[in-house]
Amino acid sequence: MRVARLAGGRVAVAADEGWRDVTVLLSLVGHGDPVRAVIESGVDLSELDLTRADFVSADAAELLAPIARPSKVIGAPVNYVDHQVEMHEQKTIAEYGLFLKAPSSIIGPGQEISLPYSDRRTDHEGELGVVIGRRARNVTPSEALDHVFGYVPVLDITVRSGEDRSTRKSFDTFTPVGPYITTRDEVPDPGGLDLRCWVGDELRQAVSTAELIFDVATLVSYASHVMTLEPGDIIATGTPAGVGPLADGDTVVVEIAGLGRLEVTVTGRDGIPYAERPGPRTPAARASGSAAGSGRRSHWAHHLAGLWFRDDLA
Ligand SMILES: O=C(O)C[C@H](/C=C/C(=O)C(=O)O)C(=O)O
């Protein structure tokens, strides 16, 4: 079954070459995150009488990110060997462990990735997303898939800089998710899915999830050993080789066979020079003479009463 969130706080399941709006049947009118509520409730969607649900044609349906605000988005760094090779990485997920992305970074199909910096490389990373169905804590790999609700294409957008991953990957708009979740009963083997990612007409990434270093069951088990996984949580399983820079005006598509095609656009409209980001300037940055950076520091110093943005601490 395919489960989508439609504009207007609606939840729908795919049927009849369109969608059946099941919001009323599930008493979810007005709920801010109705798909997450469906998952939390444990309701069996296959038991709904869809003849009682309004039909929405595929053309008329405006699909949003299926989960609006999960309790967390978990990332899996360097989970494909070909990506490890292209990045000249010494380590993989086995050494790095996991990272977290801010839930506020989620956007949906047709929305815009906003590049934060005008002079810093920002990359696309196409990935298989796993949506948790049942709370998981210390589950074994053999139990793990029972805790999965379904699967969804995801982009893990990443600034290349020296900052922590959770900073570089958490900007607003940096986690496109969609177009819908395919429930796990329709994905008997999440380790045999073909994933492709295009920027414009250029195919940049192509892989089978068979190549994952930590496969889905291992990843869910490992993550549940670190933190309790809640219904609606999303695990981005890692990206294969072919990551590359995005630019203003690009269109990015990630498609996973059987799971749909997620398309978003890119804008550089609000990008600022990296040196102008808020924060203390290092002596080296000051020596390089970013007048704009100093201006930004004054702005923040004014607002934050000089707590740790003071020059003498930089
Ligand atoms: O891109 C890298 O190789 C390193 C890392 C993030 C990796 C992933 O998120 C991934 O492999 O999916 C980083 O940006 O530090």
XYZ file of C-alpha atoms and ligand atoms in Angstrom:
329
model
C 0.000 0.000 0.000
C 1.146 3.547 -0.776
C 0.434 6.148 1.887
C 0.629 9.882 1.209
C 0.002 13.168 2.976
C -2.018 15.566 0.882
C -2.209 19.327 1.213
C -4.849 20.423 3.708
C -3.846 17.937 6.422
C -5.212 14.911 4.523
C -3.967 11.345 4.506
C -4.570 9.156 1.459
C -3.843 5.696 0.153
C -3.239 4.879 -3.499
C -6.160 3.332 -5.381
C -7.785 3.389 -8.802
C -4.945 5.361 -10.465
C -5.369 8.101 -7.916
C -5.826 8.433 -4.183
C -8.505 7.624 -1.629
C -8.686 10.321 1.050
C -9.087 8.370 4.300
C -8.777 11.359 6.641
C -12.429 11.293 7.708
C -12.556 7.494 8.060
C -9.649 7.721 10.497
C -10.995 10.779 12.371
C -7.825 12.691 11.535
C -9.365 15.935 10.285
C -7.222 18.818 11.512
C -4.277 16.659 12.568
C -0.963 18.354 11.732
C 0.909 15.160 10.952
C -1.766 12.668 9.920
C 0.474 9.948 8.454
C 2.559 9.902 11.601
C -0.711 9.626 13.573
C -1.770 6.664 11.397
C 1.529 4.939 12.105
C 1.349 5.668 15.836
C -2.197 4.324 16.033
C -1.199 1.015 14.496
C -4.398 0.992 12.412
C -4.437 -1.587 9.609
C -5.027 0.504 6.479
C -5.793 -2.559 4.392
C -8.970 -3.081 6.457
C -10.483 0.311 5.564
C -13.531 0.396 3.321
C -12.092 2.602 0.586
C -15.440 2.873 -1.201
C -16.404 5.269 1.642
C -13.373 7.502 0.999
C -13.355 10.422 -1.464
C -11.416 9.859 -4.674
C -8.660 12.354 -5.566
C -7.197 12.005 -9.051
C -3.424 11.736 -9.360
C -3.379 15.074 -11.197
C -5.363 16.864 -8.497
C -3.455 15.441 -5.536
C -0.818 17.761 -4.069
C 1.543 15.442 -2.227
C 3.563 16.748 0.731
C 6.382 15.084 2.655
C 4.560 12.015 4.009
C 5.789 12.641 7.563
C 5.837 16.319 8.557
C 7.790 16.151 11.823
C 9.190 12.799 12.938
C 10.774 12.675 16.393
C 14.077 12.221 14.586
C 15.795 11.742 11.242
C 18.793 9.450 11.517
C 21.633 9.394 8.992
C 24.047 6.624 8.072
C 27.446 8.011 7.031
C 29.542 6.108 4.485
C 27.294 3.079 4.146
C 28.375 2.186 0.584
C 31.936 1.188 -0.300
C 31.872 3.043 -3.658
C 31.020 6.273 -1.812
C 33.806 5.588 0.689
C 36.221 5.293 -2.249
C 35.068 8.483 -4.002
C 35.373 10.468 -0.752
C 38.796 8.961 0.108
C 37.307 8.021 3.468
C 39.325 5.789 5.770
C 36.237 4.852 7.782
C 32.692 3.648 7.212
C 29.507 3.621 9.256
C 31.065 0.787 11.264
C 33.490 3.321 12.794
C 31.459 6.550 12.468
C 28.161 5.328 13.856
C 25.084 7.441 13.117
C 24.226 11.142 12.951
C 21.015 13.111 13.412
C 19.383 15.564 11.022
C 16.931 18.161 12.276
C 13.292 17.158 11.574
C 12.745 20.803 10.562
C 14.909 20.123 7.484
C 12.136 18.044 5.869
C 10.446 19.192 2.658
C 8.229 17.354 0.203
C 7.891 16.740 -3.534
C 8.024 19.807 -5.749
C 9.479 21.973 -3.011
C 12.734 23.902 -3.077
C 16.117 23.129 -1.551
C 17.609 26.439 -0.440
C 21.404 26.657 -0.676
C 22.613 28.442 2.484
C 25.965 29.590 1.100
C 26.846 31.290 -2.169
C 30.445 30.043 -2.082
C 30.327 26.586 -0.445
C 29.712 23.317 -2.216
C 26.377 21.735 -1.294
C 25.803 18.157 -2.498
C 22.865 15.891 -3.240
C 22.882 12.427 -1.647
C 20.115 10.132 -2.904
C 19.105 7.493 -0.367
C 16.589 4.834 0.626
C 14.554 6.059 3.607
C 13.163 3.668 6.225
C 10.081 4.762 8.183
C 9.709 3.174 11.609
C 6.322 1.613 12.383
C 6.584 0.251 15.914
C 8.746 1.513 18.778
C 12.106 -0.244 18.690
C 14.634 -0.524 21.479
C 17.510 -3.012 21.336
C 15.898 -5.113 18.619
C 17.931 -7.788 16.875
C 18.477 -7.738 13.104
C 16.023 -10.613 12.764
C 13.348 -8.626 14.635
C 14.165 -5.280 13.010
C 12.018 -5.354 9.857
C 8.919 -6.060 11.970
C 9.406 -2.533 13.358
C 9.411 -0.916 9.909
C 6.277 0.764 8.553
C 7.600 1.298 5.042
C 10.119 2.811 2.659
C 10.460 6.138 0.866
C 12.990 7.965 -1.357
C 15.021 10.572 0.528
C 17.661 13.193 -0.285
C 20.278 13.953 2.354
C 21.512 17.399 1.303
C 24.966 18.213 2.646
C 27.192 21.281 2.845
C 30.870 20.426 2.431
C 32.681 22.193 5.250
C 34.501 21.332 8.449
C 31.463 21.506 10.686
C 29.768 18.598 12.371
C 27.483 16.512 10.124
C 24.406 17.468 12.111
C 25.130 21.102 11.245
C 26.021 20.576 7.577
C 22.979 18.392 6.943
C 20.300 20.122 9.030
C 19.601 23.357 7.174
C 15.930 23.945 6.500
C 14.960 22.152 3.236
C 17.903 19.705 3.466
C 15.808 16.529 3.790
C 13.417 16.096 0.865
C 11.191 13.036 1.491
C 8.490 11.475 -0.693
C 6.429 11.247 -2.727
C 4.728 8.575 -0.543
C 5.565 5.708 1.786
C 5.307 2.186 0.419
C 4.378 -0.163 3.251
C 6.782 -2.954 4.037
C 4.449 -5.767 2.974
C 5.003 -4.534 -0.612
C 8.793 -4.499 -0.207
C 9.743 -8.041 0.675
C 13.463 -7.341 0.210
C 14.683 -3.790 0.997
C 18.123 -5.090 0.079
C 17.288 -5.461 -3.594
C 16.078 -2.002 -4.646
C 17.510 -0.016 -7.570
C 18.102 3.640 -6.716
C 18.939 6.414 -9.166
C 19.520 10.101 -8.720
C 19.599 12.743 -11.448
C 20.488 16.407 -11.444
C 18.810 17.835 -14.522
C 19.362 15.291 -17.299
C 22.539 13.938 -15.761
C 22.309 10.565 -14.040
C 24.689 10.967 -11.109
C 23.939 8.026 -8.830
C 22.843 4.467 -9.596
C 23.067 1.586 -7.157
C 21.280 -1.425 -5.729
C 20.625 -1.366 -2.000
C 22.232 -4.815 -2.034
C 25.472 -2.810 -1.811
C 24.689 -1.310 1.607
C 27.410 -2.033 4.184
C 24.871 -2.045 7.044
C 21.725 -3.424 5.412
C 18.311 -2.181 6.541
C 17.836 -4.815 9.256
C 21.322 -4.245 10.662
C 20.852 -0.478 10.550
C 17.512 -0.544 12.388
C 18.928 -2.943 14.964
C 22.063 -0.834 15.449
C 20.111 2.444 15.687
C 17.708 0.893 18.203
C 20.688 -0.101 20.312
C 21.672 3.595 20.476
C 18.284 5.345 20.772
C 14.645 4.336 21.033
C 13.105 4.455 17.575
C 9.621 5.944 17.550
C 6.800 5.444 15.018
C 7.358 7.838 12.111
C 11.109 8.188 12.648
C 13.051 8.174 9.399
C 16.395 6.500 8.819
C 18.276 7.700 5.721
C 20.321 4.617 4.903
C 23.324 6.307 3.272
C 24.328 7.372 -0.195
C 26.234 5.609 -2.969
C 28.947 7.052 -5.241
C 28.137 9.980 -7.484
C 27.396 12.745 -4.996
C 27.945 16.160 -6.503
C 27.279 19.868 -6.222
C 23.923 21.566 -6.614
C 23.385 24.978 -8.147
C 20.631 27.538 -8.366
C 17.990 26.384 -10.859
C 18.804 22.647 -10.682
C 16.152 19.961 -10.561
C 17.036 16.887 -8.476
C 15.259 13.549 -8.807
C 15.727 10.421 -6.732
C 13.845 7.367 -7.896
C 13.733 3.953 -6.254
C 12.202 1.125 -8.274
C 8.776 0.361 -6.846
C 8.915 3.244 -4.339
C 8.358 6.243 -6.598
C 10.123 9.321 -7.857
C 10.871 12.335 -5.679
C 11.564 15.578 -7.550
C 12.632 18.894 -6.011
C 14.248 22.090 -7.253
C 17.170 24.146 -5.995
C 17.479 27.849 -5.277
C 20.514 29.899 -4.323
C 18.359 32.972 -3.778
C 19.085 33.265 -0.040
C 22.691 32.061 -0.009
C 25.224 34.177 1.853
C 29.041 34.046 1.750
C 30.253 31.362 4.161
C 32.404 33.913 5.991
C 29.268 35.895 6.824
C 27.533 33.119 8.774
C 26.809 34.001 12.404
C 29.508 33.105 14.885
C 32.871 34.183 16.193
C 35.538 34.823 13.599
C 38.809 32.992 14.062
C 42.007 35.087 14.007
C 42.747 33.595 10.557
C 39.350 34.625 9.214
C 39.794 38.110 10.664
C 43.235 38.382 9.070
C 41.698 37.503 5.702
C 39.679 40.665 6.204
C 36.030 39.805 5.770
C 34.491 43.191 6.387
C 31.078 41.676 5.797
C 31.886 39.029 8.365
C 32.745 41.703 10.888
C 29.485 43.416 10.113
C 27.593 40.246 10.766
C 29.466 39.759 14.032
C 28.470 43.242 15.156
C 24.878 42.454 14.333
C 24.949 39.334 16.468
C 26.966 40.927 19.217
C 24.324 43.613 19.380
C 21.548 41.078 19.787
C 23.282 38.553 22.001
C 24.927 41.009 24.395
C 28.389 39.686 23.592
C 28.038 36.347 25.398
C 30.320 34.033 23.432
C 30.436 36.034 20.224
C 32.988 38.373 21.785
C 36.131 39.148 19.798
C 38.403 38.202 22.680
C 37.001 34.645 22.679
C 37.310 34.131 18.913
O 30.025 12.254 2.323
C 30.797 11.653 3.039
O 31.526 10.809 2.638
C 30.955 11.819 4.456
C 29.876 12.272 5.263
C 28.476 11.910 5.016
C 28.105 10.779 4.498
C 26.741 10.442 4.311
O 25.823 11.074 4.774
C 26.482 9.241 3.537
O 27.421 8.503 3.226
O 25.304 9.011 3.219
C 30.041 13.723 5.489
O 29.469 14.528 4.768
O 30.787 14.007 6.411
